[in-house]
Coordinates of C-alpha atoms in Angstrom, one line a residue:
Chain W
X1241 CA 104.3 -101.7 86.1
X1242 CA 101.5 -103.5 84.6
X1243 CA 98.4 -104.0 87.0
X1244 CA 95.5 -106.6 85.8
X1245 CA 92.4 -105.6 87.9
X1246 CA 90.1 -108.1 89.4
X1247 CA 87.2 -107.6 87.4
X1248 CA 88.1 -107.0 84.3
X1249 CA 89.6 -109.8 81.3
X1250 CA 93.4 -109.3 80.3
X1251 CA 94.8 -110.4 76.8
X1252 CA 97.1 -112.9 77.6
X1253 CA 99.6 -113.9 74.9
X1254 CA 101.7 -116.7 74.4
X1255 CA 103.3 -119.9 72.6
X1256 CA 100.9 -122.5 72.3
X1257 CA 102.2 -126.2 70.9
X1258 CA 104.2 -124.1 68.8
X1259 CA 101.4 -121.5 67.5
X1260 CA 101.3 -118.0 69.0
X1261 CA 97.8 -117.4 70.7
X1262 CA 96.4 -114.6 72.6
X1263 CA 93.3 -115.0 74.6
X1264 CA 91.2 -112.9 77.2
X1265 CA 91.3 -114.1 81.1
X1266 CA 90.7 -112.5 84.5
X1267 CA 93.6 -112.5 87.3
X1268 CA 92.2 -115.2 88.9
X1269 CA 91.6 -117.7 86.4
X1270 CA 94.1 -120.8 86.4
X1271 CA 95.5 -121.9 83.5
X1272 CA 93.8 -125.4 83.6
X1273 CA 90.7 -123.4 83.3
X1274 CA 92.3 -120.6 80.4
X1275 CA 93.6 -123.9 78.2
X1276 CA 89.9 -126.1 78.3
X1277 CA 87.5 -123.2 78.8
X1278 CA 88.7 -120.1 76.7
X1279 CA 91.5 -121.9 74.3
X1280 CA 89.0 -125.0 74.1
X1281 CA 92.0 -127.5 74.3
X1282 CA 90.5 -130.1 76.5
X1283 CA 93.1 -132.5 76.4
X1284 CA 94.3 -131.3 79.8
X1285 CA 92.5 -133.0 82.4
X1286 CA 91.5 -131.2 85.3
X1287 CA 91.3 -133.6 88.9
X1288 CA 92.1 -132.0 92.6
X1289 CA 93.3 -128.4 91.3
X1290 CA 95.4 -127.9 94.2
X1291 CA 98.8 -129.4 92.8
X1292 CA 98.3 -133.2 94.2
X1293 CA 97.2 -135.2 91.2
X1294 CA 99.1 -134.4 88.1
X1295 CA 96.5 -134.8 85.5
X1296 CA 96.9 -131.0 84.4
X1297 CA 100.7 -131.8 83.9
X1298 CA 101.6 -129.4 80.7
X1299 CA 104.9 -128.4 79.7
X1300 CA 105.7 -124.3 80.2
X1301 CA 109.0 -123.0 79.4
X1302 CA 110.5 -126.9 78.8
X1303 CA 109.4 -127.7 82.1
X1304 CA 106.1 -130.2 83.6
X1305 CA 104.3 -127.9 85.4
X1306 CA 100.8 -128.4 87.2
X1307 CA 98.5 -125.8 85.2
X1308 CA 96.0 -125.8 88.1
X1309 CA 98.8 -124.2 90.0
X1310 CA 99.4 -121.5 87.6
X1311 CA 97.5 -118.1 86.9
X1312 CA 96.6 -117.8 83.4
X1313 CA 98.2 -114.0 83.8
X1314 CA 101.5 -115.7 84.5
X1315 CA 102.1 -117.4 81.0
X1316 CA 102.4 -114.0 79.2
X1317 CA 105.1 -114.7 76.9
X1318 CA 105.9 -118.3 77.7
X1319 CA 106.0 -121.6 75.8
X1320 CA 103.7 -124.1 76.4
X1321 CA 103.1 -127.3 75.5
X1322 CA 99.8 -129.1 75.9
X1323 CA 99.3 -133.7 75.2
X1324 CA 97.6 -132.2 72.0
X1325 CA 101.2 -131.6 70.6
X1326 CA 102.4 -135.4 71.4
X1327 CA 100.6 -136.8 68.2
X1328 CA 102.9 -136.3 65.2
X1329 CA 99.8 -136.3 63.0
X1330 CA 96.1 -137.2 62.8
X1331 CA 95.8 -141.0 63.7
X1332 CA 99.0 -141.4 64.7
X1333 CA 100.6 -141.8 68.1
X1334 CA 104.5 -140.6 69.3
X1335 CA 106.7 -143.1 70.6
X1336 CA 105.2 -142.7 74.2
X1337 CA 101.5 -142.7 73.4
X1338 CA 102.1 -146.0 71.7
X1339 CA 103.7 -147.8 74.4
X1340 CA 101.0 -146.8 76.8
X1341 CA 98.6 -148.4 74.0
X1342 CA 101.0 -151.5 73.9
X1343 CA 101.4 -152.3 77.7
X1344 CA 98.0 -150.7 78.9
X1345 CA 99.3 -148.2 80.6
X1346 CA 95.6 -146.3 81.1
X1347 CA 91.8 -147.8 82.0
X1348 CA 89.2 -144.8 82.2
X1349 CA 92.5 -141.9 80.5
X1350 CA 91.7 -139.7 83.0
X1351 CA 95.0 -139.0 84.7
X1352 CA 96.8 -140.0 81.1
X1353 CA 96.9 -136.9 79.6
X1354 CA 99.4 -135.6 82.8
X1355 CA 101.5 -138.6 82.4
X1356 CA 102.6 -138.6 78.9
X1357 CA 103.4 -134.7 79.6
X1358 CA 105.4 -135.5 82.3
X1359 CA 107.5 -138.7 80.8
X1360 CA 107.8 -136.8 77.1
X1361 CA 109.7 -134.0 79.5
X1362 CA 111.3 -136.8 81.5
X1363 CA 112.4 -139.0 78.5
X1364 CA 113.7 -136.3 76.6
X1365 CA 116.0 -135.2 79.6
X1366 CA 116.8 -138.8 80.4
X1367 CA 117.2 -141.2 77.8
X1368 CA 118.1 -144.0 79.9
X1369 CA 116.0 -144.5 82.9
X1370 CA 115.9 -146.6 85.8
X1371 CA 112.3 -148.5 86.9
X1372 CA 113.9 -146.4 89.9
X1373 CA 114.4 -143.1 88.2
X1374 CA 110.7 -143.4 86.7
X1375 CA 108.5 -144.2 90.0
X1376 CA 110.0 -141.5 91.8
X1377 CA 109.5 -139.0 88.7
X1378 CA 105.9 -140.3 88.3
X1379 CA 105.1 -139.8 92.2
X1380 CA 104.3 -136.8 91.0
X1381 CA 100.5 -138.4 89.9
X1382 CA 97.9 -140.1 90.5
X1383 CA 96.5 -143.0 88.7
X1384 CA 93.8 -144.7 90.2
X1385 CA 93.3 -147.9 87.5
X1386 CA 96.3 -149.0 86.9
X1387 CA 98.3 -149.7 89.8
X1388 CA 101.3 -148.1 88.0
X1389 CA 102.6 -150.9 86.8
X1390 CA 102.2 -150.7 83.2
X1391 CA 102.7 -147.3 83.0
X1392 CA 106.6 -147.9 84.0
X1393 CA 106.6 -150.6 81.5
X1394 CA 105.5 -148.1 78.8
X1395 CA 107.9 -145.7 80.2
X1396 CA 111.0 -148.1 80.0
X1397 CA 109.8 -149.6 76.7
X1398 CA 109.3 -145.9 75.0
X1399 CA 112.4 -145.1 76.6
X1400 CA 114.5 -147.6 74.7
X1401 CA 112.2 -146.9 71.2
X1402 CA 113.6 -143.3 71.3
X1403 CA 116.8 -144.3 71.6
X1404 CA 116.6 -146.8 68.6
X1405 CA 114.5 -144.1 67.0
X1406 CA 117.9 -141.4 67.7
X1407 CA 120.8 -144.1 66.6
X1408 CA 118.6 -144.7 63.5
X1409 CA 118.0 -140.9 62.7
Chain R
X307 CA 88.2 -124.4 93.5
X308 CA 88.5 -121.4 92.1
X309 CA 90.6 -118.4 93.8
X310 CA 88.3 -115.4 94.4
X311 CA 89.3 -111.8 92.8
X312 CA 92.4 -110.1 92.8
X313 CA 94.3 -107.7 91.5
X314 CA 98.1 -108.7 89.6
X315 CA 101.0 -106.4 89.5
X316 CA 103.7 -107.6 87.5
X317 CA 106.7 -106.1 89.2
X318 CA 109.5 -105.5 86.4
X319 CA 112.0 -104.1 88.9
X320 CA 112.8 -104.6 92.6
X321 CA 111.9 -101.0 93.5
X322 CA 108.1 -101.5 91.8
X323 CA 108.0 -104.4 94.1
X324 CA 108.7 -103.3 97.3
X325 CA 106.5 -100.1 96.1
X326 CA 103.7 -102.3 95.7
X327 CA 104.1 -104.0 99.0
X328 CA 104.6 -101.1 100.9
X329 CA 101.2 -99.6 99.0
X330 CA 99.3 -102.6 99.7
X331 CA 100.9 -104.4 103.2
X332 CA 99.0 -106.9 104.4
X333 CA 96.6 -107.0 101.3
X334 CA 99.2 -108.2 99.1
X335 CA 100.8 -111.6 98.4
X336 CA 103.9 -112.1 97.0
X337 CA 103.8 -114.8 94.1
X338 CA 106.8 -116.2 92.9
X339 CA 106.8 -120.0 91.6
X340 CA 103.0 -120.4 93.3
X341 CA 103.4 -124.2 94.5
X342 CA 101.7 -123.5 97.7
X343 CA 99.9 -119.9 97.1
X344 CA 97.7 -121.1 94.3
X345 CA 96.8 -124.1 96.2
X346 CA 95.7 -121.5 99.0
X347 CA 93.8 -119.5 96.9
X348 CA 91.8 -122.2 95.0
X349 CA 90.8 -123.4 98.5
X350 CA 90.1 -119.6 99.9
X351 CA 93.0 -120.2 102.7
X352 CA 94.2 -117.3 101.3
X353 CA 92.1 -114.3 99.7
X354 CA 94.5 -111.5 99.1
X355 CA 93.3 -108.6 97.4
X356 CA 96.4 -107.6 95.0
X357 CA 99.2 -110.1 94.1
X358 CA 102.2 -109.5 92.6
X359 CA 104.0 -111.3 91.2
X360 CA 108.0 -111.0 91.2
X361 CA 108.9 -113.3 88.4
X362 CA 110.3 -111.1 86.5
X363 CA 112.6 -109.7 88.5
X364 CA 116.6 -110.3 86.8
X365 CA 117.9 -108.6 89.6
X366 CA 116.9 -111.7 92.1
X367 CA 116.3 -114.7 89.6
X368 CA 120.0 -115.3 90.7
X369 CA 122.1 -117.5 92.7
X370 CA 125.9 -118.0 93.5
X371 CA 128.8 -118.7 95.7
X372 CA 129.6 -115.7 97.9
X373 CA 132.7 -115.8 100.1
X374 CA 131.4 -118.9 102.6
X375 CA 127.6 -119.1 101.3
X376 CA 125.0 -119.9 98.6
X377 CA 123.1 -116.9 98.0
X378 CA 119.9 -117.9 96.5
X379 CA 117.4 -115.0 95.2
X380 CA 113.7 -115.2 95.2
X381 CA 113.3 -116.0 92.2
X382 CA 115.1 -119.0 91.5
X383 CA 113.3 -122.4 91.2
X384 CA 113.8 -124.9 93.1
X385 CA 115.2 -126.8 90.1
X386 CA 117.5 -124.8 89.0
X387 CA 119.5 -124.8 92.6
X388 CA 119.2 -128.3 92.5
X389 CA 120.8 -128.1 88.8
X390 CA 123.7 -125.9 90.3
X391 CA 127.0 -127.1 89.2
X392 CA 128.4 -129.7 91.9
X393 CA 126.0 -129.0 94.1
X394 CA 126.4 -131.6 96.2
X395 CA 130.4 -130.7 96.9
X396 CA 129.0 -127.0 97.5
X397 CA 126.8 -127.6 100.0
X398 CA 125.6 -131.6 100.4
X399 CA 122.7 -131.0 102.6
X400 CA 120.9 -129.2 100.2
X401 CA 121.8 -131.1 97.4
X402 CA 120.6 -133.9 99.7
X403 CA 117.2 -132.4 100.7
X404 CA 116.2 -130.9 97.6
X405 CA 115.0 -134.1 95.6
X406 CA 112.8 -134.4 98.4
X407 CA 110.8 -131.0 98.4
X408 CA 107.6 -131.8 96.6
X409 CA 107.8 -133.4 93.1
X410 CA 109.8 -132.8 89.9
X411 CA 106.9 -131.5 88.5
X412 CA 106.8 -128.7 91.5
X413 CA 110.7 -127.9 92.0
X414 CA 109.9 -126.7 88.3
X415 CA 108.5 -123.9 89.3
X416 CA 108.4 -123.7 93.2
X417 CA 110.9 -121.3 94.2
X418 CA 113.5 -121.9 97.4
X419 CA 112.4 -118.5 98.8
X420 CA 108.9 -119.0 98.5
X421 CA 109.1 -122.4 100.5
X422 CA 110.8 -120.6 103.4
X423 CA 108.9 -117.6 103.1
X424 CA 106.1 -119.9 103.5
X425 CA 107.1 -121.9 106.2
X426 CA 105.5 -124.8 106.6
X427 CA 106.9 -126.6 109.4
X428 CA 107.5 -129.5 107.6
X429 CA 109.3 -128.1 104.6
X430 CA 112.2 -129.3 103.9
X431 CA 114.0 -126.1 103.1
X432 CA 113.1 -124.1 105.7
X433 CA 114.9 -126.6 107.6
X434 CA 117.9 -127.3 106.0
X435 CA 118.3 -123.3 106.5
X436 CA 118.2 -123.8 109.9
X437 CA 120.4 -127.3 110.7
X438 CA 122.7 -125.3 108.2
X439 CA 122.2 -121.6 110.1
X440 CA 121.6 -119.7 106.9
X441 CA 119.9 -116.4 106.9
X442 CA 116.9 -115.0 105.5
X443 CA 117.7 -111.5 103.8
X444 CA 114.6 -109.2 104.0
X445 CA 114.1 -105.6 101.8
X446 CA 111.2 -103.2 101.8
X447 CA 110.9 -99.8 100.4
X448 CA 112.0 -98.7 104.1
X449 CA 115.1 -100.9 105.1
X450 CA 116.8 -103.9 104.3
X451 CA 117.8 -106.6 106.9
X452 CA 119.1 -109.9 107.7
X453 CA 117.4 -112.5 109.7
X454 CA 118.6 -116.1 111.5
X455 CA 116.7 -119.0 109.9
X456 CA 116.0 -119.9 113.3
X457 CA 114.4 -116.2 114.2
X458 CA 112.7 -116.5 111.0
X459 CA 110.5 -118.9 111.9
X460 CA 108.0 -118.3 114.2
X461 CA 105.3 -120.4 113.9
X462 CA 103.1 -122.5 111.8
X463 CA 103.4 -120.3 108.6
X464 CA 104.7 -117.7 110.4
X465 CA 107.6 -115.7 109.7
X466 CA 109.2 -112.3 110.9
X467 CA 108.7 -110.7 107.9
X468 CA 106.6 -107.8 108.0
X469 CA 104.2 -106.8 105.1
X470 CA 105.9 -104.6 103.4
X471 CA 109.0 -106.9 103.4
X472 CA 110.0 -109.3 100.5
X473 CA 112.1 -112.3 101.1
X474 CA 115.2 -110.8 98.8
X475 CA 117.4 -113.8 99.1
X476 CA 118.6 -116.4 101.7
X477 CA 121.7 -118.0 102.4
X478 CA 123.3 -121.4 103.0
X479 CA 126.6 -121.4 104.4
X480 CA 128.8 -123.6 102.4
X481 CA 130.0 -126.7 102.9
X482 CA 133.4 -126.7 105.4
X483 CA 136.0 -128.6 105.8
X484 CA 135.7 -131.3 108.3
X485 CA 131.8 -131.4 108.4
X486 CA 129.7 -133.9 107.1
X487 CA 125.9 -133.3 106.1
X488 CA 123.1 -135.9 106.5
X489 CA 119.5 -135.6 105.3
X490 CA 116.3 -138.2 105.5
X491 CA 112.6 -138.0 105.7
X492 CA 109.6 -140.7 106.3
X493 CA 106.6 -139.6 104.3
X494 CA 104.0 -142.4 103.2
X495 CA 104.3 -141.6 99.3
X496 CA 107.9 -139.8 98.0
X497 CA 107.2 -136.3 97.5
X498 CA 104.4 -135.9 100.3
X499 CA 104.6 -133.4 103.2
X500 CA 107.0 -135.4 106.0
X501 CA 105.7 -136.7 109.2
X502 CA 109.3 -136.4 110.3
X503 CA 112.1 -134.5 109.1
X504 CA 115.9 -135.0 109.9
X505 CA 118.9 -132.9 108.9
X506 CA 122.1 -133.1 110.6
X507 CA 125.5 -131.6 110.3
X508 CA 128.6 -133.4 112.2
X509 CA 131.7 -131.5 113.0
X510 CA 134.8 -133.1 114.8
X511 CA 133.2 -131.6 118.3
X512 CA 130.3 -132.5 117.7
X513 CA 126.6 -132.6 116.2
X514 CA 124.0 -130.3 115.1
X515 CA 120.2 -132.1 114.4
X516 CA 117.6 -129.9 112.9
X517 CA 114.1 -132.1 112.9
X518 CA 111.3 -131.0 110.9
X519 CA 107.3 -132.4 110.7
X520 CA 107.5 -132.0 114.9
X521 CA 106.7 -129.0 116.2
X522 CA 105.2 -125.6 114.7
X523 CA 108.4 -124.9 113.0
X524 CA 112.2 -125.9 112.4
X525 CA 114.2 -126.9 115.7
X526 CA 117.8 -127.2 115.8
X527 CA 120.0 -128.8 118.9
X528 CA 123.5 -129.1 119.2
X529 CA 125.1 -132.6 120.3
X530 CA 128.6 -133.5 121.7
X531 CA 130.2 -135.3 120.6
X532 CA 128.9 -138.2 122.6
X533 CA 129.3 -142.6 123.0
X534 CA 126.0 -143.9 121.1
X535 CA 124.9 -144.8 124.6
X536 CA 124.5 -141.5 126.2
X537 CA 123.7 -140.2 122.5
X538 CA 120.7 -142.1 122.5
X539 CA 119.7 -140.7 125.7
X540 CA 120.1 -137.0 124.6
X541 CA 118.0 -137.7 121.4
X542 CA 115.6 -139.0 123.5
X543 CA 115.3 -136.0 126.0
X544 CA 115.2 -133.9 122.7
X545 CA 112.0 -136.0 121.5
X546 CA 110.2 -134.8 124.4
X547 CA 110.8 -131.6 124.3
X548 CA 109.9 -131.1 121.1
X549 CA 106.2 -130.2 120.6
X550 CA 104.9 -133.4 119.1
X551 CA 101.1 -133.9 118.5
X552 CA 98.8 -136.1 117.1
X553 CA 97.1 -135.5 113.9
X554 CA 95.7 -137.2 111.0
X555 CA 99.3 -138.4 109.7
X556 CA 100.3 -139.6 112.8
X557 CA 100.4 -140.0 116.4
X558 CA 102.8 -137.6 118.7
X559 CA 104.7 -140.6 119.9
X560 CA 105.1 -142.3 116.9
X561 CA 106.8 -139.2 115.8
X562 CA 109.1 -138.9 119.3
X563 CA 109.9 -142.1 117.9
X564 CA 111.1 -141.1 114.7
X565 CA 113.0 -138.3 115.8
X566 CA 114.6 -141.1 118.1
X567 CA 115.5 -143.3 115.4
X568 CA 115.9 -141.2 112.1
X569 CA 117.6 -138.7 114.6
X570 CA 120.3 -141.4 115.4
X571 CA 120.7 -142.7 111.5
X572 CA 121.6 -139.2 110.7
X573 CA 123.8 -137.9 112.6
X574 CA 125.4 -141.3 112.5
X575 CA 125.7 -140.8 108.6
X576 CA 126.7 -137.4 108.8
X577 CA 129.3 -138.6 111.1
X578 CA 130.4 -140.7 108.2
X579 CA 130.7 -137.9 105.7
X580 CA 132.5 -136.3 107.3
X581 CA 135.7 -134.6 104.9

């Protein structure tokens, strides 16, 4: 069975917004860290790193999953998803990243990049949310500018744009 | 924030992981989904010296229906139990109590082992396991045993597993006919660690109130079937004995008082469930 040692770096390989990567970290390091420090993706925010804010929200394996709370080590072979993958192109936004634009749904962007990981997931899995249904799911961060409330109203009005968007394609 | 050193074993089969354990003892950590461990280490609560890590494991990322329980392996994610196909007719209490163990963006990779193994007294899954009077199956390189929920438990993350052991599986008895199942929390924000916990299970003879958040661990009591009058007296008696104290979160009679009141609601909806 494979056994990382403390003090040395480990290749780590894995599925990266779609492009295979493969990357040297020690046992210890979180992913957070392994994605902004080493794979110089600093679109994933780090706040707490202990699992309570959300800002680190990526997607691993189809999942939203804190990074902070996950070992670099542990990604061997999985898929992961970064907010750098949202954009469908260079200066252009998704569906999502619009509506945030549109109802304001970020100040200072900070806990944004955990969000829109989160609600892609969430709005892929559930086309037609509740206000309900979204709160609860977005309990799971932190956002201290915006009170929340445009961020639902992004997340309804992006929700109903990808369903026109599916009807239509 | 920043774990210190360690060494990671990827166990690939059961046997490498109890070898490791047994190699290692009370050096090791188990890390399955690492909801709460990785919080621990970033803050240096926890500074084990080897992990390993039992993720991939087929043999135990499995759960199912087994005569009268839900056997649930370690490493299955939270989410996926709470995905399991009519849940809620299978066993309602956990189907009940699952939304409310951490957030979405946890249950995606916390496991329900790990939360028991764990045992934080007010998890929510350690204490469904014991309103419901699962078990907690244990395995080492030496033996393999089965423990009560409610023997499990034996303090503030506190189990009886021993170091060598690995939290194999637990079980949830099944839903049965005639019982109904009730579940409800008060935390200050959905998804936070409860102040107070409830979980009851009504029979025709009678009621069963598990209360989490309280004391150092999960505490069950039986109830008979009783008029609300003298019912209200009982849960009261039972919010004195429990070992309520003040902290941060709140004050030791401001939880007697939920346990008074949340107590009543849910053994009262239980009641209701019953089929």
């Amino acid at each position: 069975m494979p056994r990382l040692s403390a003090d040395r770096q480990h290749s780590v390989r894995f599925e990266l917004n779609g492009r295979e990567v493969e990357a040297q970290a020690e046992p210890r390091m979180l992913l957070s860290d392994f994605l902004r420090h080493v794979l110089a993706m600093t679109g994933t925010h780090v706040g707490c790193e202990h699992g309570v804010c959300g800002a680190c929200t990526v997607e691993i394996d189809g999942m939203a999953a804190r990074a902070c709370l996950t070992l670099a080590v542990q990604v061997e072979g999985a898929r992961v998803r970064t907010v750098e993958a949202l954009a469908p192109g260079p200066g252009r936004l998704s569906i999502l990243q619009e509506a945030f634009r549109r109802h304001h749904g970020l100040q200072c962007g900070f806990c944004t990049p955990g969000i829109l990981m989160s609600l892609d997931i969430f709005l892929r899995a559930h086309p037609a949310p509740s206000e309900i249904d979204i709160r609860e799911y977005l309990s799971g961060h932190l956002c201290r500018c915006t009170g929340y409330a445009p961020i639902v109203a992004a997340a309804l009005d992006a929700a109903e744009k990808l369903r026109e968007a599916d009807i239509i394609g | 924030m920043k774990p210190a050193r360690f060494d990671y074993i990827r166990a690939e089969t059961l046997a490498e992981a109890h070898a490791a354990l047994a190699a290692h003892g009370g050096e090791a950590r188990v890390l399955a989904g690492g909801q709460t461990l990785l919080p621990m280490l970033s803050m240096r609560l926890a500074r084990p010296g080897v992990l390993v890590d039992i993720m991939r494991l087929h043999e135990i990322a499995r759960y199912g229906i087994e005569r009268d329980v839900i056997r649930v392996g370690a490493g299955v994610r939270q989410a996926q139990l709470q995905k399991m196909f009519e849940l809620d007719k299978v066993q309602p209490l956990l189907a009940k109590a699952l939304p409310w163990v951490g957030h979405a963006q946890t249950r995606a990779r916390g496991t329900v082992c790990g939360s028991i193994a764990h045992a934080d007294p007010s998890a929510e899954l350690p204490l469904v396991l014991v309103a419901l009077g699962g078990e907690v199956e244990l395995s080492s390189a030496r033996h393999r045993r089965k423990v009560a929920g409610e023997e499990f438990f034996t303090g503030p993350l506190s189990t009886a597993r021993a170091d060598d052991e690995l939290v194999e599986a637990v079980t949830f008895p099944s839903r049965r006919p005639g019982y109904g199942y009730a579940f409800r929390e008060f935390a200050r924000r959905h998804g936070d660690f409860a102040i107070v916990a409830c979980a009851a299970v009504a029979r025709t003879d009678g009621a069963r109130l598990a209360i989490g958040g309280v004391g150092d661990r999960p505490v069950a009591r039986e109830f008979a079937q009783a008029d609300r009058t003298s019912l209200t007296e009982a849960l009261d008696a039972f919010s004195w004995e429990l070992d309520a104290r003040d902290d941060a979160h709140a004050s030791a009679a401001y939880r007697r008082a939920l346990v008074r009141q949340i107590g009543h609601a849910v053994i009262m909806e239980a009641e209701q469930c019953r089929v």
